[in-house]
């Protein structure tokens, strides 16, 4: 039986539904080339800012068996670097997505305007949810602000535009955010960024494990899979049919990816596990997903996407 994992994001074709999350190992040219050579279905950059940033002081990333905590503070090469790389990325024959996380609305508008003239960029993922820049709240938790930002960024023609949201925890917040997003020509929504401002503790040292913000940072990995799945499910049910949902959070095996798709995801990003395992994770997870689909007699992700059942 031939199984294919083809999918589309905002009309862009991907030959598999598994690719890297913006964050781990997607900052430098070499890292992005490695993703290009791997089984990742797309190449997604680290969230970029107007200027190059060194980010927060180290240690700023820590992992254990349950997941990760990070307070990177958006270290990146500056958006122009990712624009200049776009043509080079064409050789990998897969979509090239640039993540944008301006430190102000004005910065976002400047970057989006400039990037819109770069043909070799297939889509922009606008990050409205970084929890790690001191003094900069997560836009996605401020509904009025989010509406204002979307009003402005959607005012001019640009690439396929998606947004990366923080996790929500209350049903009213899912509804309020979905009502806002449904007013705009957004093509995809990535659910979720890390759970912001968690705390992981080293019990031997009686100390926090990362330096910035007295140890508070974004939580990823197994810790967050149920929250990520709930966000994928809610936004799949609440957003317009033409908005694709990208799952992100706790996917480290083929069955995790299956769960995200069952909740409604069109594709799934790998973050913490990619950081831990490197690019070989994409091929392994793809194989595991195909094996699972074979056991279930599914030949395409459309056979089960969004079909999560309730208990009658
Ligand atoms: C970081 O660079 O601090 C992580 C980015 C994010 O969580 O959006």
JSON list of C-alpha atoms in Angstrom, two decimals, residues 47 231 244 263 278 286:
[
{"chain": "A", "resi": 47, "resn": "UNK", "atom": "CA", "xyz": [12.36, 34.23, 14.44]},
{"chain": "A", "resi": 231, "resn": "UNK", "atom": "CA", "xyz": [-5.10, 24.48, 21.04]},
{"chain": "A", "resi": 244, "resn": "UNK", "atom": "CA", "xyz": [-4.60, 25.74, 8.10]},
{"chain": "A", "resi": 263, "resn": "UNK", "atom": "CA", "xyz": [-7.02, 17.12, 16.19]},
{"chain": "A", "resi": 278, "resn": "UNK", "atom": "CA", "xyz": [19.20, 16.58, 15.29]},
{"chain": "A", "resi": 286, "resn": "UNK", "atom": "CA", "xyz": [8.05, 10.13, 9.14]}
]
